[in-house]
PDB file of C-alpha atoms in Angstrom:
ATOM      1  CA  MET A   1     -10.453-139.729  38.313  1.00  0.00           C
ATOM      2  CA  LEU A   2      -8.931-142.330  35.984  1.00  0.00           C
ATOM      3  CA  ARG A   3     -10.519-143.843  32.534  1.00  0.00           C
ATOM      4  CA  SER A   4      -9.686-145.996  30.739  1.00  0.00           C
ATOM      5  CA  LEU A   5      -9.620-145.221  26.468  1.00  0.00           C
ATOM      6  CA  THR A   6      -9.274-148.178  23.994  1.00  0.00           C
ATOM      7  CA  ARG A   7      -7.236-147.386  20.798  1.00  0.00           C
ATOM      8  CA  VAL A   8      -6.682-149.552  17.977  1.00  0.00           C
ATOM      9  CA  ALA A   9      -3.301-149.628  16.736  1.00  0.00           C
ATOM     10  CA  PHE A  10      -2.354-151.206  13.104  1.00  0.00           C
ATOM     11  CA  LEU A  11       0.864-153.584  13.705  1.00  0.00           C
ATOM     12  CA  GLY A  12       0.376-154.613   9.894  1.00  0.00           C
ATOM     13  CA  PRO A  13      -2.825-156.250   7.956  1.00  0.00           C
ATOM     14  CA  ARG A  14      -4.291-157.342  11.827  1.00  0.00           C
ATOM     15  CA  ALA A  15      -5.117-154.433  14.128  1.00  0.00           C
ATOM     16  CA  THR A  16      -4.744-155.491  17.900  1.00  0.00           C
ATOM     17  CA  ILE A  17      -6.189-153.504  20.849  1.00  0.00           C
ATOM     18  CA  ARG A  18      -4.367-151.878  23.454  1.00  0.00           C
ATOM     19  CA  THR A  19      -5.204-150.364  27.049  1.00  0.00           C
ATOM     20  CA  PHE A  20      -3.792-147.156  28.245  1.00  0.00           C
ATOM     21  CA  GLN A  21      -4.580-144.700  31.294  1.00  0.00           C
ATOM     22  CA  SER A  22      -4.954-141.158  29.723  1.00  0.00           C
ATOM     23  CA  SER A  23      -5.157-139.246  32.890  1.00  0.00           C
ATOM     24  CA  ALA A  24      -1.923-140.781  33.986  1.00  0.00           C
ATOM     25  CA  HIS A  25       0.263-141.733  31.099  1.00  0.00           C
ATOM     26  CA  VAL A  26       2.713-139.407  30.303  1.00  0.00           C
ATOM     27  CA  CYS A  27       4.840-139.912  26.936  1.00  0.00           C
ATOM     28  CA  ALA A  28       8.417-138.858  27.419  1.00  0.00           C
ATOM     29  CA  GLY A  29      10.940-140.089  24.947  1.00  0.00           C
ATOM     30  CA  VAL A  30       8.883-139.418  22.284  1.00  0.00           C
ATOM     31  CA  ASP A  31      10.169-138.091  18.795  1.00  0.00           C
ATOM     32  CA  ALA A  32      10.640-134.011  18.986  1.00  0.00           C
ATOM     33  CA  GLY A  33      10.207-134.081  15.538  1.00  0.00           C
ATOM     34  CA  VAL A  34       7.015-133.904  15.798  1.00  0.00           C
ATOM     35  CA  GLY A  35       6.682-131.152  18.091  1.00  0.00           C
ATOM     36  CA  VAL A  36       5.957-133.433  21.255  1.00  0.00           C
ATOM     37  CA  THR A  37       6.951-132.551  24.663  1.00  0.00           C
ATOM     38  CA  SER A  38       7.428-134.499  27.717  1.00  0.00           C
ATOM     39  CA  LYS A  39       4.340-133.371  29.100  1.00  0.00           C
ATOM     40  CA  MET A  40       1.378-134.584  26.613  1.00  0.00           C
ATOM     41  CA  THR A  41      -0.437-137.504  26.801  1.00  0.00           C
ATOM     42  CA  GLU A  42      -0.639-140.485  24.163  1.00  0.00           C
ATOM     43  CA  SER A  43      -3.799-138.709  22.660  1.00  0.00           C
ATOM     44  CA  GLN A  44      -1.855-135.018  22.213  1.00  0.00           C
ATOM     45  CA  VAL A  45       1.134-137.003  20.906  1.00  0.00           C
ATOM     46  CA  THR A  46      -0.497-138.814  18.688  1.00  0.00           C
ATOM     47  CA  GLU A  47      -2.412-135.994  17.662  1.00  0.00           C
ATOM     48  CA  SER A  48       0.114-134.277  17.015  1.00  0.00           C
ATOM     49  CA  PHE A  49       2.528-136.774  15.061  1.00  0.00           C
ATOM     50  CA  LEU A  50      -0.781-137.114  12.947  1.00  0.00           C
ATOM     51  CA  ARG A  51      -1.300-133.518  12.428  1.00  0.00           C
ATOM     52  CA  THR A  52       2.654-133.279  11.388  1.00  0.00           C
ATOM     53  CA  LYS A  53       1.899-136.402   8.938  1.00  0.00           C
ATOM     54  CA  LEU A  54      -0.419-135.000   6.911  1.00  0.00           C
ATOM     55  CA  ASP A  55       0.787-131.523   7.195  1.00  0.00           C
ATOM     56  CA  VAL A  56      -2.392-129.767   8.170  1.00  0.00           C
ATOM     57  CA  SER A  57      -2.707-127.462  10.672  1.00  0.00           C
ATOM     58  CA  PHE A  58      -6.056-127.276  12.143  1.00  0.00           C
ATOM     59  CA  GLN A  59      -7.889-124.227  14.028  1.00  0.00           C
ATOM     60  CA  THR A  60     -11.085-126.191  15.242  1.00  0.00           C
ATOM     61  CA  LYS A  61     -10.312-127.800  18.233  1.00  0.00           C
ATOM     62  CA  ASP A  62     -10.232-131.449  18.484  1.00  0.00           C
ATOM     63  CA  ILE A  63     -11.501-132.449  14.991  1.00  0.00           C
ATOM     64  CA  LEU A  64      -8.754-134.518  13.769  1.00  0.00           C
ATOM     65  CA  SER A  65      -9.059-136.620  17.251  1.00  0.00           C
ATOM     66  CA  GLN A  66     -13.273-136.608  15.885  1.00  0.00           C
ATOM     67  CA  ALA A  67     -12.691-137.547  12.390  1.00  0.00           C
ATOM     68  CA  LEU A  68     -10.665-140.703  13.779  1.00  0.00           C
ATOM     69  CA  THR A  69     -13.167-141.834  16.478  1.00  0.00           C
ATOM     70  CA  HIS A  70     -15.860-144.271  15.350  1.00  0.00           C
ATOM     71  CA  SER A  71     -19.256-144.111  17.027  1.00  0.00           C
ATOM     72  CA  SER A  72     -18.909-147.244  18.946  1.00  0.00           C
ATOM     73  CA  PHE A  73     -15.899-145.565  20.971  1.00  0.00           C
ATOM     74  CA  LYS A  74     -17.243-145.442  24.420  1.00  0.00           C
ATOM     75  CA  HIS A  75     -21.333-146.092  22.924  1.00  0.00           C
ATOM     76  CA  GLY A  76     -21.230-142.919  21.224  1.00  0.00           C
ATOM     77  CA  THR A  77     -21.141-140.698  24.193  1.00  0.00           C
ATOM     78  CA  VAL A  78     -18.502-138.914  22.909  1.00  0.00           C
ATOM     79  CA  PRO A  79     -17.595-136.772  19.240  1.00  0.00           C
ATOM     80  CA  ASN A  80     -17.514-139.170  16.904  1.00  0.00           C
ATOM     81  CA  ASN A  81     -16.794-139.050  12.932  1.00  0.00           C
ATOM     82  CA  GLU A  82     -20.525-139.666  11.805  1.00  0.00           C
ATOM     83  CA  ARG A  83     -21.224-136.174  10.318  1.00  0.00           C
ATOM     84  CA  LEU A  84     -17.758-135.939   9.214  1.00  0.00           C
ATOM     85  CA  GLU A  85     -17.830-138.769   6.793  1.00  0.00           C
ATOM     86  CA  ILE A  86     -20.732-137.477   5.350  1.00  0.00           C
ATOM     87  CA  ILE A  87     -18.950-134.707   4.221  1.00  0.00           C
ATOM     88  CA  GLY A  88     -16.145-136.181   3.251  1.00  0.00           C
ATOM     89  CA  ARG A  89     -17.344-138.195   0.852  1.00  0.00           C
ATOM     90  CA  ARG A  90     -19.707-135.991  -1.055  1.00  0.00           C
ATOM     91  CA  TYR A  91     -16.462-134.424  -1.541  1.00  0.00           C
ATOM     92  CA  LEU A  92     -14.250-137.443  -2.694  1.00  0.00           C
ATOM     93  CA  GLU A  93     -17.128-137.897  -4.797  1.00  0.00           C
ATOM     94  CA  PHE A  94     -17.010-134.201  -6.447  1.00  0.00           C
ATOM     95  CA  VAL A  95     -12.801-134.938  -7.028  1.00  0.00           C
ATOM     96  CA  ALA A  96     -13.049-137.932  -8.076  1.00  0.00           C
ATOM     97  CA  MET A  97     -15.847-136.954 -10.467  1.00  0.00           C
ATOM     98  CA  ASP A  98     -13.453-134.095 -11.380  1.00  0.00           C
ATOM     99  CA  MET A  99     -10.494-135.880 -12.224  1.00  0.00           C
ATOM    100  CA  ALA A 100     -12.464-139.234 -13.807  1.00  0.00           C
ATOM    101  CA  LEU A 101     -13.983-136.329 -16.486  1.00  0.00           C
ATOM    102  CA  SER A 102     -11.267-135.967 -18.435  1.00  0.00           C
ATOM    103  CA  THR A 103      -9.982-139.963 -18.939  1.00  0.00           C
ATOM    104  CA  ALA A 104     -12.956-142.144 -18.298  1.00  0.00           C
ATOM    105  CA  GLY A 105     -14.857-141.531 -21.062  1.00  0.00           C
ATOM    106  CA  GLU A 106     -17.806-143.525 -21.262  1.00  0.00           C
ATOM    107  CA  GLN A 107     -17.316-145.084 -17.979  1.00  0.00           C
ATOM    108  CA  LEU A 108     -16.880-142.159 -16.184  1.00  0.00           C
ATOM    109  CA  PRO A 109     -19.495-144.404 -13.171  1.00  0.00           C
ATOM    110  CA  ASP A 110     -17.324-146.735 -12.675  1.00  0.00           C
ATOM    111  CA  LYS A 111     -14.533-144.854 -12.338  1.00  0.00           C
ATOM    112  CA  VAL A 112     -15.673-142.638  -9.815  1.00  0.00           C
ATOM    113  CA  LEU A 113     -16.775-145.299  -7.925  1.00  0.00           C
ATOM    114  CA  ASP A 114     -13.394-147.120  -8.082  1.00  0.00           C
ATOM    115  CA  MET A 115     -12.267-144.500  -6.551  1.00  0.00           C
ATOM    116  CA  THR A 116     -14.385-143.875  -3.990  1.00  0.00           C
ATOM    117  CA  SER A 117     -14.477-147.485  -2.706  1.00  0.00           C
ATOM    118  CA  ASN A 118     -14.070-149.038   0.327  1.00  0.00           C
ATOM    119  CA  GLY A 119     -11.389-151.021  -0.601  1.00  0.00           C
ATOM    120  CA  VAL A 120      -9.224-148.280  -2.412  1.00  0.00           C
ATOM    121  CA  LEU A 121      -9.844-145.611   0.529  1.00  0.00           C
ATOM    122  CA  ALA A 122      -9.027-148.308   3.311  1.00  0.00           C
ATOM    123  CA  ALA A 123      -5.623-149.174   1.368  1.00  0.00           C
ATOM    124  CA  ARG A 124      -4.858-145.210   1.277  1.00  0.00           C
ATOM    125  CA  PHE A 125      -5.724-144.859   5.209  1.00  0.00           C
ATOM    126  CA  ASP A 126      -3.117-147.748   5.638  1.00  0.00           C
ATOM    127  CA  THR A 127      -0.608-146.405   3.573  1.00  0.00           C
ATOM    128  CA  LEU A 128      -1.022-143.171   5.124  1.00  0.00           C
ATOM    129  CA  ASP A 129      -0.193-144.878   8.716  1.00  0.00           C
ATOM    130  CA  MET A 130      -3.636-143.511  10.135  1.00  0.00           C
ATOM    131  CA  GLY A 131      -4.395-146.390  12.144  1.00  0.00           C
ATOM    132  CA  LEU A 132      -2.505-145.533  15.133  1.00  0.00           C
ATOM    133  CA  GLY A 133      -5.389-142.459  15.621  1.00  0.00           C
ATOM    134  CA  LEU A 134      -8.465-144.113  15.153  1.00  0.00           C
ATOM    135  CA  GLN A 135     -10.412-144.521  18.592  1.00  0.00           C
ATOM    136  CA  ALA A 136     -13.509-147.705  18.467  1.00  0.00           C
ATOM    137  CA  ASN A 137     -13.930-150.418  20.449  1.00  0.00           C
ATOM    138  CA  VAL A 138     -14.109-153.372  18.343  1.00  0.00           C
ATOM    139  CA  PRO A 139     -12.695-156.129  18.278  1.00  0.00           C
ATOM    140  CA  ASP A 140     -11.145-155.980  14.330  1.00  0.00           C
ATOM    141  CA  VAL A 141     -11.146-152.967  12.141  1.00  0.00           C
ATOM    142  CA  SER A 142     -12.923-153.517   8.838  1.00  0.00           C
ATOM    143  CA  ASN A 143     -11.724-151.987   5.836  1.00  0.00           C
ATOM    144  CA  SER A 144     -15.282-150.088   6.182  1.00  0.00           C
ATOM    145  CA  MET A 145     -14.387-148.135   9.244  1.00  0.00           C
ATOM    146  CA  LYS A 146     -10.844-147.390   7.757  1.00  0.00           C
ATOM    147  CA  ALA A 147     -12.661-145.977   4.729  1.00  0.00           C
ATOM    148  CA  ILE A 148     -15.483-143.981   7.056  1.00  0.00           C
ATOM    149  CA  ALA A 149     -12.048-142.319   9.081  1.00  0.00           C
ATOM    150  CA  LEU A 150     -10.501-141.304   6.062  1.00  0.00           C
ATOM    151  CA  LYS A 151     -13.746-139.884   4.304  1.00  0.00           C
ATOM    152  CA  ALA A 152     -14.310-138.173   7.868  1.00  0.00           C
ATOM    153  CA  LEU A 153     -10.629-137.082   7.610  1.00  0.00           C
ATOM    154  CA  VAL A 154     -10.928-135.533   4.150  1.00  0.00           C
ATOM    155  CA  GLY A 155     -14.285-133.791   5.729  1.00  0.00           C
ATOM    156  CA  ALA A 156     -12.618-132.162   8.927  1.00  0.00           C
ATOM    157  CA  VAL A 157     -10.248-130.734   6.469  1.00  0.00           C
ATOM    158  CA  TYR A 158     -12.800-129.164   4.397  1.00  0.00           C
ATOM    159  CA  HIS A 159     -14.727-128.018   7.585  1.00  0.00           C
ATOM    160  CA  ASP A 160     -12.087-126.555   8.939  1.00  0.00           C
ATOM    161  CA  ARG A 161      -9.827-125.468   6.046  1.00  0.00           C
ATOM    162  CA  GLY A 162     -12.092-124.686   3.558  1.00  0.00           C
ATOM    163  CA  ILE A 163     -12.850-125.963  -0.753  1.00  0.00           C
ATOM    164  CA  GLU A 164      -8.971-125.070  -1.999  1.00  0.00           C
ATOM    165  CA  GLU A 165      -7.171-126.971   0.798  1.00  0.00           C
ATOM    166  CA  THR A 166      -9.354-130.025   0.731  1.00  0.00           C
ATOM    167  CA  LYS A 167      -8.901-130.088  -2.957  1.00  0.00           C
ATOM    168  CA  ARG A 168      -5.197-129.752  -2.001  1.00  0.00           C
ATOM    169  CA  PHE A 169      -5.282-132.507   0.459  1.00  0.00           C
ATOM    170  CA  ILE A 170      -7.039-135.156  -1.499  1.00  0.00           C
ATOM    171  CA  GLU A 171      -4.561-134.820  -4.422  1.00  0.00           C
ATOM    172  CA  LYS A 172      -1.664-135.370  -2.207  1.00  0.00           C
ATOM    173  CA  TYR A 173      -2.566-137.908   0.357  1.00  0.00           C
ATOM    174  CA  VAL A 174      -5.771-139.540  -1.493  1.00  0.00           C
ATOM    175  CA  TYR A 175      -6.109-139.586  -5.323  1.00  0.00           C
ATOM    176  CA  VAL A 176      -2.112-139.975  -5.600  1.00  0.00           C
ATOM    177  CA  GLN A 177      -1.457-140.079  -8.607  1.00  0.00           C
TER     178      GLN A 177
END
């Protein structure tokens, strides 16, 4: 049975929705530099690309896909990023506080709020070009959804790889200095 999935692909500042047949669609001729074989589905190609780009090897099956799945996708009937977002948000706040302690002085709370704002995190999400893997049933993707997905990605790294790997990931990809 073929099921239709909606994926949001970012093309510049505006989001577009495209549909593909997950069971029937087979990707061929895709960049072999990310470990893609000709028998992989589009979802598997996307996940392989993102894993390679982010330089993180997850041990938990489908955790990257879950981190990039908004609760609106399939009306919330598939695992989504809500719980991972909570973990990621708390750890991002912790790392932001740790990084800001040495430079912020009395403006520490403002500095931490700035570092963890949806606008800043959405900009990092766009810079990392993570939109290809985002799954949501919405006409337009907001900065809030992008920030939630990035927080959930941090939560997935924390859940799967631990504190030290997550701190390295945040310093390399989120709070780039």
